[in-house]
Coordinates of C-alpha atoms in Angstrom, one line a residue:
Chain A
M1 CA -0.3 -0.3 0.1
G2 CA 1.4 3.3 -1.5
H3 CA 2.6 5.4 2.3
H4 CA 2.8 9.4 2.1
V5 CA 6.1 10.6 3.0
T6 CA 6.4 13.5 4.5
L7 CA 10.9 14.9 3.4
P8 CA 12.3 15.6 6.9
S9 CA 12.9 18.8 7.5
N10 CA 16.4 20.4 7.6
E11 CA 16.9 20.8 11.0
S12 CA 15.8 17.3 11.8
V13 CA 18.9 15.6 9.7
Q14 CA 21.5 18.3 11.4
L15 CA 23.8 17.4 13.8
P16 CA 22.2 19.2 16.4
A17 CA 25.3 21.5 18.4
G18 CA 25.4 20.3 21.6
H19 CA 25.0 16.1 20.3
R20 CA 27.3 13.9 22.3
L21 CA 29.7 12.9 18.6
R22 CA 30.5 16.6 18.9
R23 CA 33.0 15.3 21.4
F24 CA 34.2 12.3 19.3
P25 CA 37.1 13.5 17.0
L26 CA 38.3 15.6 20.3
I27 CA 38.4 12.8 22.2
F28 CA 38.8 9.9 20.0
G29 CA 41.3 11.6 18.7
V30 CA 43.8 12.1 21.7
V31 CA 42.8 8.4 22.4
G32 CA 44.3 7.8 19.4
V33 CA 47.1 9.6 19.6
L34 CA 47.6 8.6 23.2
C35 CA 47.6 4.7 21.9
L36 CA 49.9 5.0 18.9
A37 CA 52.0 6.9 21.2
G38 CA 51.9 4.1 23.8
S39 CA 52.5 1.9 22.0
W40 CA 55.5 2.4 20.5
F41 CA 57.2 2.0 24.4
A42 CA 55.0 0.0 24.6
A43 CA 57.3 -2.1 22.4
G44 CA 60.2 -1.6 23.9
G45 CA 62.1 -1.6 21.7
D46 CA 61.2 -4.4 19.4
H47 CA 60.9 -2.9 16.3
K48 CA 60.2 -5.7 15.3
A49 CA 57.0 -6.8 16.7
F50 CA 56.1 -2.8 16.5
Y51 CA 55.8 -3.1 12.8
H52 CA 54.2 -6.2 12.5
S53 CA 51.7 -5.3 15.1
Y54 CA 50.9 -1.8 13.7
L55 CA 50.3 -3.0 10.1
T56 CA 47.3 -5.6 11.2
A57 CA 45.9 -2.5 13.1
F58 CA 46.7 0.0 9.8
L59 CA 45.5 -2.6 8.0
F60 CA 42.0 -2.8 9.7
G61 CA 41.5 0.4 9.4
L62 CA 42.3 0.5 6.2
S63 CA 39.7 -2.1 5.2
I64 CA 37.0 -0.9 7.2
A65 CA 37.3 2.5 5.1
L66 CA 37.7 1.1 1.6
G67 CA 34.7 -1.0 2.3
A68 CA 32.9 2.1 2.8
L69 CA 34.2 3.6 -0.5
F70 CA 32.5 0.5 -2.0
F71 CA 29.5 1.1 -0.8
T72 CA 29.0 4.4 -2.0
L73 CA 29.7 3.1 -5.5
F74 CA 28.2 0.6 -6.0
Q75 CA 24.9 2.0 -4.2
H76 CA 25.9 5.0 -7.6
A77 CA 26.2 2.7 -9.8
A78 CA 23.4 0.6 -8.7
S79 CA 21.4 3.6 -8.2
A80 CA 19.6 2.1 -5.3
G81 CA 16.7 4.1 -3.4
W82 CA 16.8 2.0 -0.3
S83 CA 20.6 2.7 1.0
V84 CA 19.9 6.6 0.9
V85 CA 19.4 7.0 4.1
V86 CA 22.7 5.1 4.9
R87 CA 24.1 6.7 2.4
R88 CA 25.6 9.8 3.9
V89 CA 26.8 7.9 7.3
A90 CA 28.7 6.0 4.7
E91 CA 30.2 8.4 3.2
N92 CA 31.5 10.0 6.2
L93 CA 33.2 6.0 6.7
M94 CA 34.9 6.8 3.7
A95 CA 36.2 10.0 4.3
P96 CA 39.2 9.8 6.6
L97 CA 40.8 7.8 3.6
P98 CA 43.5 10.5 3.2
I99 CA 44.9 9.6 7.1
F100 CA 46.5 6.3 5.0
A101 CA 48.7 8.3 3.9
L102 CA 49.8 10.2 6.8
L103 CA 49.4 6.5 9.2
F104 CA 50.7 4.9 6.3
I105 CA 54.9 6.7 7.2
P106 CA 55.8 4.4 10.1
L107 CA 55.4 1.2 7.3
W108 CA 57.8 3.0 5.3
F109 CA 60.2 3.9 8.6
G110 CA 59.4 0.0 9.1
R111 CA 59.8 -1.7 5.5
H112 CA 62.6 -3.6 6.8
D113 CA 61.7 -5.1 9.7
L114 CA 58.9 -5.6 8.6
Y115 CA 59.5 -6.9 4.3
H116 CA 62.6 -8.8 4.0
W117 CA 62.7 -8.5 0.0
T118 CA 63.8 -4.9 1.1
D119 CA 67.2 -6.7 2.1
L120 CA 68.8 -6.0 -1.3
E121 CA 71.3 -8.4 0.3
H122 CA 69.7 -11.0 1.0
V123 CA 67.6 -10.8 -2.7
A124 CA 71.0 -10.8 -4.2
H125 CA 71.5 -14.6 -3.9
D126 CA 67.9 -16.0 -3.2
P127 CA 66.7 -16.4 -7.0
V128 CA 63.3 -16.2 -6.6
L129 CA 63.1 -12.7 -5.0
L130 CA 65.5 -11.6 -7.8
G131 CA 62.1 -13.0 -10.0
K132 CA 60.3 -10.6 -8.5
Q133 CA 62.5 -7.2 -8.5
G134 CA 61.0 -5.7 -10.9
F135 CA 57.4 -5.8 -9.0
L136 CA 58.9 -6.0 -5.6
N137 CA 61.8 -2.6 -4.8
E138 CA 61.3 -0.1 -2.7
G139 CA 61.3 2.2 -5.5
F140 CA 58.6 0.9 -7.4
W141 CA 56.5 -0.4 -4.3
M142 CA 55.8 3.5 -2.8
V143 CA 55.1 5.1 -6.4
R144 CA 52.7 2.2 -6.2
A145 CA 50.9 3.3 -3.1
A146 CA 51.6 7.1 -4.1
I147 CA 49.7 6.0 -6.3
Y148 CA 46.4 3.6 -3.9
F149 CA 46.4 6.8 -1.3
G150 CA 45.9 9.5 -5.0
L151 CA 43.0 7.6 -6.4
W152 CA 41.6 6.7 -3.0
T153 CA 41.7 10.8 -1.6
L154 CA 40.2 11.4 -5.7
M155 CA 37.1 8.6 -4.8
S156 CA 35.5 9.7 -1.4
W157 CA 36.9 13.2 -2.1
W158 CA 34.7 13.8 -4.7
F159 CA 31.9 11.5 -4.1
R160 CA 31.5 13.2 -0.5
S161 CA 31.6 17.0 -2.2
K162 CA 29.2 15.6 -4.8
S163 CA 26.7 14.5 -2.8
I164 CA 26.9 16.7 -0.3
R165 CA 26.7 19.3 -3.2
Q166 CA 23.3 17.4 -4.3
D167 CA 21.4 19.1 -0.4
S168 CA 21.8 22.5 -2.1
E169 CA 21.4 22.3 -5.5
G170 CA 19.1 18.9 -5.6
G171 CA 17.8 17.5 -9.2
T172 CA 18.5 14.9 -10.8
A173 CA 21.7 15.9 -12.1
L174 CA 24.4 14.9 -9.7
S175 CA 22.8 11.7 -9.2
R176 CA 23.0 10.3 -13.1
L177 CA 27.3 12.4 -12.6
M178 CA 28.2 10.3 -9.5
Q179 CA 26.2 7.3 -11.1
M180 CA 28.2 7.8 -14.4
R181 CA 31.1 7.9 -12.4
S182 CA 30.9 4.7 -9.9
Y183 CA 31.5 2.6 -12.5
P184 CA 35.3 3.6 -13.8
A185 CA 35.6 4.0 -9.9
I186 CA 34.5 1.1 -9.0
M187 CA 37.9 -0.5 -11.1
A188 CA 40.0 2.0 -9.9
F189 CA 38.6 0.4 -6.4
A190 CA 39.5 -3.2 -7.1
L191 CA 42.6 -2.6 -8.9
T192 CA 43.9 -0.6 -5.8
I193 CA 42.9 -2.7 -3.3
S194 CA 44.4 -6.0 -4.9
F195 CA 47.2 -4.3 -6.0
A196 CA 47.2 -2.4 -1.9
A197 CA 46.3 -6.4 0.2
I198 CA 49.8 -7.9 -2.4
D199 CA 52.3 -5.1 -1.5
W200 CA 51.2 -4.6 2.3
G201 CA 49.8 -8.0 3.3
M202 CA 50.5 -10.6 0.8
S203 CA 54.7 -9.5 0.1
L204 CA 55.5 -9.9 4.5
D205 CA 55.7 -13.4 2.3
P206 CA 57.2 -12.9 -0.5
H207 CA 58.6 -16.3 -1.7
W208 CA 54.5 -17.2 -1.7
Y209 CA 51.5 -15.9 -3.9
S210 CA 48.3 -16.3 -3.9
T211 CA 46.0 -15.2 -6.5
M212 CA 43.4 -15.1 -4.1
W213 CA 44.8 -12.4 -2.2
G214 CA 43.3 -9.9 -3.6
V215 CA 39.8 -10.8 -2.8
Y216 CA 40.8 -12.3 0.7
Y217 CA 41.8 -9.5 1.8
F218 CA 38.4 -7.5 -0.3
A219 CA 36.0 -10.3 1.4
G220 CA 36.8 -9.1 4.7
S221 CA 36.8 -5.3 4.2
I222 CA 33.5 -5.1 3.2
V223 CA 31.8 -7.6 5.1
S224 CA 33.1 -5.5 8.1
A225 CA 32.6 -1.5 6.8
F226 CA 28.2 -3.6 6.2
A227 CA 28.4 -4.5 10.2
M228 CA 30.3 -1.2 10.7
L229 CA 27.9 0.8 8.7
G230 CA 25.4 -0.8 10.7
F231 CA 27.0 -0.3 13.8
S232 CA 27.3 3.4 13.7
V233 CA 24.0 3.8 12.9
L234 CA 22.4 1.7 15.5
L235 CA 25.0 3.8 17.5
M236 CA 22.7 7.1 15.7
Q237 CA 19.6 5.8 16.6
R238 CA 20.0 5.4 19.7
W239 CA 21.2 8.7 20.7
G240 CA 18.4 11.0 19.0
L241 CA 19.4 10.7 15.7
L242 CA 17.8 9.6 12.4
Q243 CA 15.1 9.3 14.5
G244 CA 11.9 7.8 11.8
I245 CA 14.3 8.0 9.2
V246 CA 15.8 4.8 9.5
T247 CA 14.2 2.1 10.3
K248 CA 13.7 -1.7 11.0
D249 CA 13.8 -2.5 7.5
H250 CA 16.8 -1.0 6.8
F251 CA 18.5 -1.8 9.6
H252 CA 17.0 -5.7 8.0
D253 CA 19.2 -5.1 4.9
I254 CA 21.9 -3.6 6.9
G255 CA 21.8 -7.3 8.8
K256 CA 21.2 -9.4 5.5
L257 CA 24.4 -7.4 4.1
V258 CA 26.0 -8.6 6.3
F259 CA 25.1 -12.0 6.2
A260 CA 25.2 -12.4 2.7
F261 CA 29.1 -10.4 2.9
T262 CA 30.6 -13.5 5.9
V263 CA 29.1 -16.4 3.6
F264 CA 31.4 -14.5 0.4
W265 CA 34.5 -14.5 2.8
A266 CA 33.9 -17.7 4.2
Y267 CA 33.7 -18.6 0.8
I268 CA 36.7 -16.8 -0.9
A269 CA 38.9 -18.3 2.5
F270 CA 38.1 -21.9 2.3
S271 CA 38.2 -21.3 -1.5
Q272 CA 41.7 -20.7 -1.0
Y273 CA 43.1 -22.7 1.3
F274 CA 41.1 -25.8 -0.6
L275 CA 43.4 -25.0 -3.6
I276 CA 46.2 -25.1 -1.6
W277 CA 45.3 -28.0 0.2
Y278 CA 44.2 -30.4 -3.1
A279 CA 47.1 -29.0 -4.9
N280 CA 49.7 -29.0 -2.5
I281 CA 52.7 -27.6 -4.3
P282 CA 55.3 -26.8 -1.7
E283 CA 55.9 -22.8 -2.5
E284 CA 52.6 -22.1 -2.1
T285 CA 51.9 -24.6 1.4
S286 CA 54.9 -22.7 2.9
F287 CA 52.0 -20.0 4.0
F288 CA 49.2 -22.6 5.7
H289 CA 52.2 -24.8 7.0
R290 CA 53.0 -21.6 9.3
R291 CA 49.9 -21.5 10.2
A292 CA 49.3 -25.0 10.9
V293 CA 51.5 -24.6 14.6
N294 CA 50.3 -24.2 17.8
T295 CA 48.0 -22.0 18.9
W296 CA 47.7 -20.5 14.9
Y297 CA 46.5 -23.4 14.4
V298 CA 43.7 -22.7 17.3
L299 CA 43.0 -19.4 15.6
G300 CA 42.4 -20.8 12.5
I301 CA 39.6 -23.2 14.4
Y302 CA 39.1 -20.2 15.8
L303 CA 38.0 -18.6 12.5
M304 CA 35.8 -20.7 10.9
I305 CA 33.9 -20.6 13.9
G306 CA 34.0 -17.3 15.1
H307 CA 33.6 -15.2 11.4
F308 CA 31.9 -17.5 9.6
G309 CA 30.0 -20.7 11.4
L310 CA 28.3 -18.2 14.1
P311 CA 27.9 -15.5 12.5
F312 CA 26.1 -17.9 9.9
F313 CA 23.1 -18.7 12.2
F314 CA 22.9 -15.8 14.1
L315 CA 22.0 -13.5 11.6
M316 CA 20.6 -16.4 8.3
G317 CA 16.8 -15.5 10.6
R318 CA 15.3 -12.5 10.0
T319 CA 14.4 -11.9 14.1
L320 CA 17.7 -11.0 15.5
K321 CA 18.6 -8.5 12.1
K322 CA 15.6 -6.2 13.1
I323 CA 15.9 -6.6 16.7
P324 CA 19.1 -3.0 17.9
W325 CA 20.8 -5.7 20.5
S326 CA 21.5 -8.1 18.6
L327 CA 22.1 -6.3 15.3
A328 CA 24.7 -4.3 16.6
L329 CA 25.6 -7.2 18.7
G330 CA 26.5 -9.3 15.0
C331 CA 28.4 -6.1 13.9
V332 CA 30.7 -5.6 17.0
W333 CA 31.3 -9.6 16.9
I334 CA 32.3 -9.7 13.1
I335 CA 34.6 -6.6 13.5
T336 CA 36.4 -8.5 16.1
F337 CA 36.7 -11.2 14.1
H338 CA 37.9 -9.2 10.3
Y339 CA 40.6 -7.5 13.1
L340 CA 41.3 -11.9 14.9
D341 CA 41.7 -12.5 10.3
L342 CA 44.5 -9.8 10.1
Y343 CA 46.1 -10.5 12.7
Y344 CA 46.2 -14.6 11.5
V345 CA 47.6 -12.4 8.1
V346 CA 50.6 -10.6 9.5
M347 CA 51.2 -11.2 13.2
P348 CA 52.7 -15.2 12.5
N349 CA 55.7 -13.5 10.0
V350 CA 57.0 -12.5 14.0
H351 CA 56.2 -14.9 15.5
K352 CA 56.8 -18.0 14.7
S353 CA 55.9 -20.3 17.6
G354 CA 52.6 -19.3 18.4
I355 CA 50.3 -16.1 19.9
T356 CA 52.0 -13.9 21.3
A357 CA 49.5 -11.6 22.5
S358 CA 50.9 -8.2 23.9
L359 CA 49.6 -4.9 24.7
V360 CA 51.4 -3.5 21.8
D361 CA 48.5 -5.4 19.5
G362 CA 45.8 -3.6 21.5
L363 CA 46.8 -0.3 21.8
T364 CA 47.6 -0.3 18.3
A365 CA 44.6 -1.5 17.1
I366 CA 42.3 0.7 19.4
G367 CA 45.7 4.0 18.5
V368 CA 44.5 4.0 15.0
L369 CA 40.3 2.6 15.0
S370 CA 39.9 5.6 16.8
I371 CA 42.3 7.7 15.0
Y372 CA 40.0 6.2 12.0
I373 CA 37.0 6.8 14.7
A374 CA 37.6 10.8 15.6
L375 CA 37.7 11.9 12.0
A376 CA 34.8 10.1 10.7
A377 CA 32.8 11.6 13.0
W378 CA 33.9 15.1 12.2
F379 CA 32.4 14.7 8.7
L380 CA 29.8 13.5 10.5
G381 CA 29.2 16.9 11.9
K382 CA 30.2 19.1 8.6
A383 CA 27.2 18.4 6.3
A384 CA 23.4 16.8 7.2
L385 CA 23.0 13.4 7.8
I386 CA 21.4 12.5 4.6
P387 CA 21.5 13.2 1.1
Q388 CA 18.3 15.4 2.1
K389 CA 17.9 16.4 -1.3
D390 CA 18.5 13.0 -3.4
P391 CA 15.9 12.8 -6.1
R392 CA 15.9 9.1 -4.4
L393 CA 15.1 9.8 -0.5
P394 CA 11.5 9.3 -0.5
E395 CA 11.5 5.9 -1.7
S396 CA 14.4 5.3 1.5
L397 CA 11.9 6.6 3.6
A398 CA 9.1 4.3 2.0
F399 CA 11.3 1.4 1.8
Q400 CA 9.6 -1.7 3.3
N401 CA 10.6 -5.1 3.2
F402 CA 7.5 -7.9 2.2
Chain B
M1 CA -30.3 -26.6 0.5
S2 CA -31.2 -29.9 0.5
D3 CA -30.3 -32.6 2.8
G4 CA -26.6 -33.9 2.3
Q5 CA -25.1 -30.1 1.4
K6 CA -22.9 -28.2 3.9
L7 CA -22.8 -24.3 4.4
F8 CA -19.0 -24.1 3.2
G9 CA -19.0 -19.9 4.2
A10 CA -19.3 -16.7 2.4
L11 CA -18.2 -14.5 -0.5
A12 CA -17.3 -10.6 -0.7
E13 CA -16.7 -9.7 -3.4
F14 CA -14.7 -5.7 -3.4
A15 CA -14.1 -3.1 -5.4
N16 CA -9.8 -2.6 -5.7
P17 CA -7.2 -3.3 -3.6
A18 CA -7.7 -0.8 -1.3
E19 CA -11.0 -1.9 0.2
L20 CA -9.6 -5.0 -0.2
F21 CA -6.8 -4.2 2.6
H22 CA -8.9 -2.2 5.2
A23 CA -11.7 -5.2 5.3
C24 CA -8.7 -7.4 6.1
E25 CA -8.2 -5.4 8.5
K26 CA -11.3 -5.6 10.0
V27 CA -11.9 -9.0 9.3
R28 CA -8.6 -9.6 11.4
D29 CA -9.7 -7.7 14.4
A30 CA -13.3 -9.6 14.5
G31 CA -11.5 -12.2 15.4
Y32 CA -12.0 -14.7 12.1
G33 CA -9.7 -17.8 12.0
A34 CA -10.8 -20.6 9.3
W35 CA -10.8 -17.5 6.7
D36 CA -9.0 -15.9 3.5
A37 CA -8.6 -13.6 0.5
H38 CA -8.6 -13.4 -2.6
T39 CA -6.4 -11.7 -5.0
P40 CA -5.2 -12.0 -9.0
F41 CA -2.0 -10.3 -8.4
P42 CA 0.1 -10.1 -5.2
V43 CA -0.8 -7.7 -2.2
H44 CA 1.9 -6.2 -0.5
N45 CA 1.4 -6.3 2.6
L46 CA -2.0 -8.0 2.6
D47 CA -0.8 -10.6 5.2
R48 CA 0.2 -8.4 7.4
A49 CA -3.4 -6.6 7.0
M50 CA -4.6 -10.2 7.7
G51 CA -2.4 -10.7 10.9
L52 CA -1.0 -14.1 9.6
G53 CA 1.9 -13.8 11.3
S54 CA 5.5 -15.2 9.4
S55 CA 5.6 -17.5 7.9
K56 CA 7.1 -21.8 8.5
V57 CA 8.7 -22.4 5.4
P58 CA 12.3 -21.1 7.0
W59 CA 12.1 -23.6 9.4
I60 CA 10.9 -26.3 6.8
C61 CA 13.9 -24.7 5.0
L62 CA 16.5 -24.7 7.8
V63 CA 15.8 -29.0 8.6
T64 CA 16.1 -29.9 5.2
G65 CA 19.0 -28.1 4.6
L66 CA 21.5 -28.9 7.4
S67 CA 20.3 -32.6 7.3
G68 CA 21.1 -32.3 3.4
A69 CA 24.5 -31.0 4.6
I70 CA 25.0 -33.5 7.4
G71 CA 24.3 -36.5 5.3
G72 CA 25.7 -34.8 2.7
F73 CA 29.1 -35.2 4.6
L74 CA 28.1 -38.3 6.4
L75 CA 27.7 -40.2 2.9
Q76 CA 30.9 -38.5 1.9
V77 CA 32.8 -40.3 5.5
W78 CA 31.1 -43.5 4.7
V79 CA 31.8 -44.1 1.2
S80 CA 35.6 -42.9 0.9
M81 CA 36.8 -44.9 4.9
H82 CA 34.2 -47.8 4.8
A83 CA 32.5 -48.4 1.4
S84 CA 35.8 -47.7 -0.8
P85 CA 38.4 -46.9 0.9
L86 CA 40.7 -45.0 -1.9
V87 CA 44.1 -43.3 -1.1
I88 CA 44.2 -40.2 -3.7
S89 CA 47.2 -37.6 -3.7
A90 CA 49.0 -39.8 0.0
K91 CA 45.8 -37.5 1.6
P92 CA 44.2 -39.4 4.7
L93 CA 41.1 -41.1 3.8
M94 CA 39.2 -39.0 6.1
S95 CA 39.8 -35.9 4.2
W96 CA 37.0 -33.4 5.4
Q97 CA 38.3 -30.2 3.4
A98 CA 37.4 -32.9 0.3
F99 CA 34.2 -33.1 0.9
V100 CA 33.0 -29.1 1.5
P101 CA 32.0 -29.1 -1.8
V102 CA 29.9 -31.9 -2.0
T103 CA 28.2 -31.0 1.6
F104 CA 27.9 -27.5 0.6
E105 CA 25.8 -28.0 -2.5
L106 CA 23.7 -30.9 -1.1
G107 CA 22.6 -28.6 1.4
V108 CA 21.9 -25.9 -0.6
L109 CA 19.9 -28.8 -3.0
C110 CA 18.2 -29.9 -0.2
A111 CA 17.8 -26.8 1.4
A112 CA 15.6 -25.4 -2.0
A113 CA 13.8 -28.2 -2.6
G114 CA 13.0 -28.3 1.4
A115 CA 11.8 -24.8 0.2
V116 CA 9.8 -25.6 -3.1
I117 CA 8.0 -28.9 -0.8
G118 CA 7.5 -26.9 2.1
M119 CA 5.6 -24.2 0.1
L120 CA 3.1 -26.7 -1.0
F121 CA 2.5 -28.1 1.8
V122 CA 1.9 -25.5 3.9
N123 CA -0.3 -24.1 1.4
R124 CA -2.5 -27.1 1.0
L125 CA -0.6 -27.6 -2.9
P126 CA -1.9 -28.7 -4.8
H127 CA -5.6 -28.5 -3.6
H128 CA -8.4 -29.7 -6.3
H129 CA -10.9 -29.3 -5.6
S130 CA -12.8 -25.7 -3.3
P131 CA -16.7 -25.0 -2.6
L132 CA -15.5 -21.4 -3.7
F133 CA -15.1 -22.7 -7.4
E134 CA -19.4 -23.2 -7.1
S135 CA -19.6 -19.0 -7.3
E136 CA -19.6 -17.6 -10.9
R137 CA -18.1 -14.3 -9.7
F138 CA -15.2 -16.8 -8.3
K139 CA -14.3 -16.3 -11.3
K140 CA -13.0 -13.3 -11.1
A141 CA -10.7 -14.2 -8.7
S142 CA -8.2 -14.8 -11.2
D143 CA -8.5 -11.9 -13.6
D144 CA -10.0 -8.7 -11.7
G145 CA -11.6 -9.4 -8.9
F146 CA -10.6 -9.2 -5.1
F147 CA -12.4 -11.2 -2.3
I148 CA -12.6 -12.4 0.7
S149 CA -14.1 -16.1 2.3
I150 CA -15.4 -16.5 5.5
E151 CA -15.4 -20.7 6.1
A152 CA -18.8 -21.5 7.9
E153 CA -16.2 -23.9 10.4
D154 CA -14.8 -20.9 11.8
P155 CA -16.5 -20.3 15.3
K156 CA -17.9 -17.3 15.0
F157 CA -19.5 -17.8 12.1
D158 CA -22.8 -16.9 12.2
R159 CA -25.1 -16.8 8.4
E160 CA -26.4 -14.0 8.8
A161 CA -24.3 -11.7 11.3
T162 CA -21.2 -12.8 9.3
A163 CA -23.1 -12.3 5.7
Q164 CA -24.2 -8.2 7.6
F165 CA -20.7 -7.9 9.1
L166 CA -19.4 -8.5 4.8
Q167 CA -21.8 -6.0 4.3
G168 CA -20.9 -3.5 6.5
L169 CA -17.1 -3.9 5.4
G170 CA -18.4 -2.2 1.9
A171 CA -18.2 -5.7 -0.5
S172 CA -20.1 -4.8 -3.3
H173 CA -21.5 -8.1 -3.1
V174 CA -21.9 -11.0 -0.9
E175 CA -22.6 -14.3 -1.6
L176 CA -23.0 -17.8 0.7
I177 CA -21.7 -20.6 -0.5
V178 CA -22.5 -24.1 -0.6
D179 CA -20.7 -26.7 -0.4
G180 CA -21.9 -28.7 -3.3

């Protein structure tokens, strides 16, 4: 049945002046900087362990921002109606992408502790690394990083600023423009996230390779971005924002996406493992061989259960996706296990005998995540909370699942 | 009505989906249990207006899907370890990794079959005959007619009162259906 839709007033979709989210940038900014600084001292001179923990945290924060960028892009590409009321939140979650260029600087200083292909003396005696030197060398590695950050900054800035411009201009022209630009942007996104995952994650173990690697990082990235989006909107509603704008039907759909991409992650992670297990070629099995020891093996089992098994059944039914606390629980769960997934990727390269959890792991993760949250909250206060003149807004407001 | 014929229920026709929708809400609120709405095309949210609650099909689908997955896995374990043990590329007989694709496929197959068959079962299909087909007007239900039928076996059913109730909901025509 048709519903009469009243568009929300301009005041009701602004972040109120004294709202507690306005304090987020300062609080989380300070917490983030203190945690990162503290983690350096907590490492106590063990640079190798520090840089690996930091890389895990960096890849974790980056993946959520990149997932939010992809969400925004494919909503434009599909000209999606349902998601308009939550798209601005996703735009704010992708907007901090440029800060990761700054957060990348420590990785440059830590390159010799992280990537042994940067050790030219070692490479000279290693025929495999010698063969890969055309790609894996410091100069080209930095050029590629500059290209990734350049494109991500350009995309996140362009799509957010055009969307904000539509808040005052209205009309369909900007929607069409963003839709047309989203297609090449998605291609650029796919290439940059894949190569970035290879450059910063896969090359930790430079003899090893997997053709699934890019999509593996992407799968974790997109599912945790959906979870972050769901959690952010739930939190905003709890604190009195977007009332009557985002409904349980929107949460149901975000929940469906979290569920679907939990399955997608499992599909990709298993496919990568399965083909390597099946072929059983030494140069490919080294990755899992390294992780088949001691507590790393246990973590692998926990990932199967925690990143797939439990959320699969938890998020399958429609009821739990519509209850705010249970969807919030599912979202936080997924984000936590995404961090553990990256921990499983990065840390066995330094703690070879088993999990050696330390304060540094926690401080770097909280540090990077806090800086990311601080910036996302800052962007949230800079514009309306929804794209208020998007031509598909009435469709989104009236959206119902059947 | 002669002996051997019994009253099936009352059938009311409505002019359009909107009127039917609101009439359904009132029938639901009046507390009827054995009744149904008939439309030539799906009307969104009519299930909520009728107070139908959620479907049982997902549960049937879950049970058949899990049975398929577990059965598929156990079948492979039995075949590879007892019925026809074969060592393939030096892997253990019990290689759960190799069993995952078939486990998955059988889970999906049985879930899909369970969903379709469960849907037919819950809808009591195939259903070759209904006393409503005695009504000439009811032929419009597959073309441009919107109907509510209330069955006589409903404890709240009363020949006069129910017919009047339906008339009061704005029905353009109400008739009593006799099961011939």
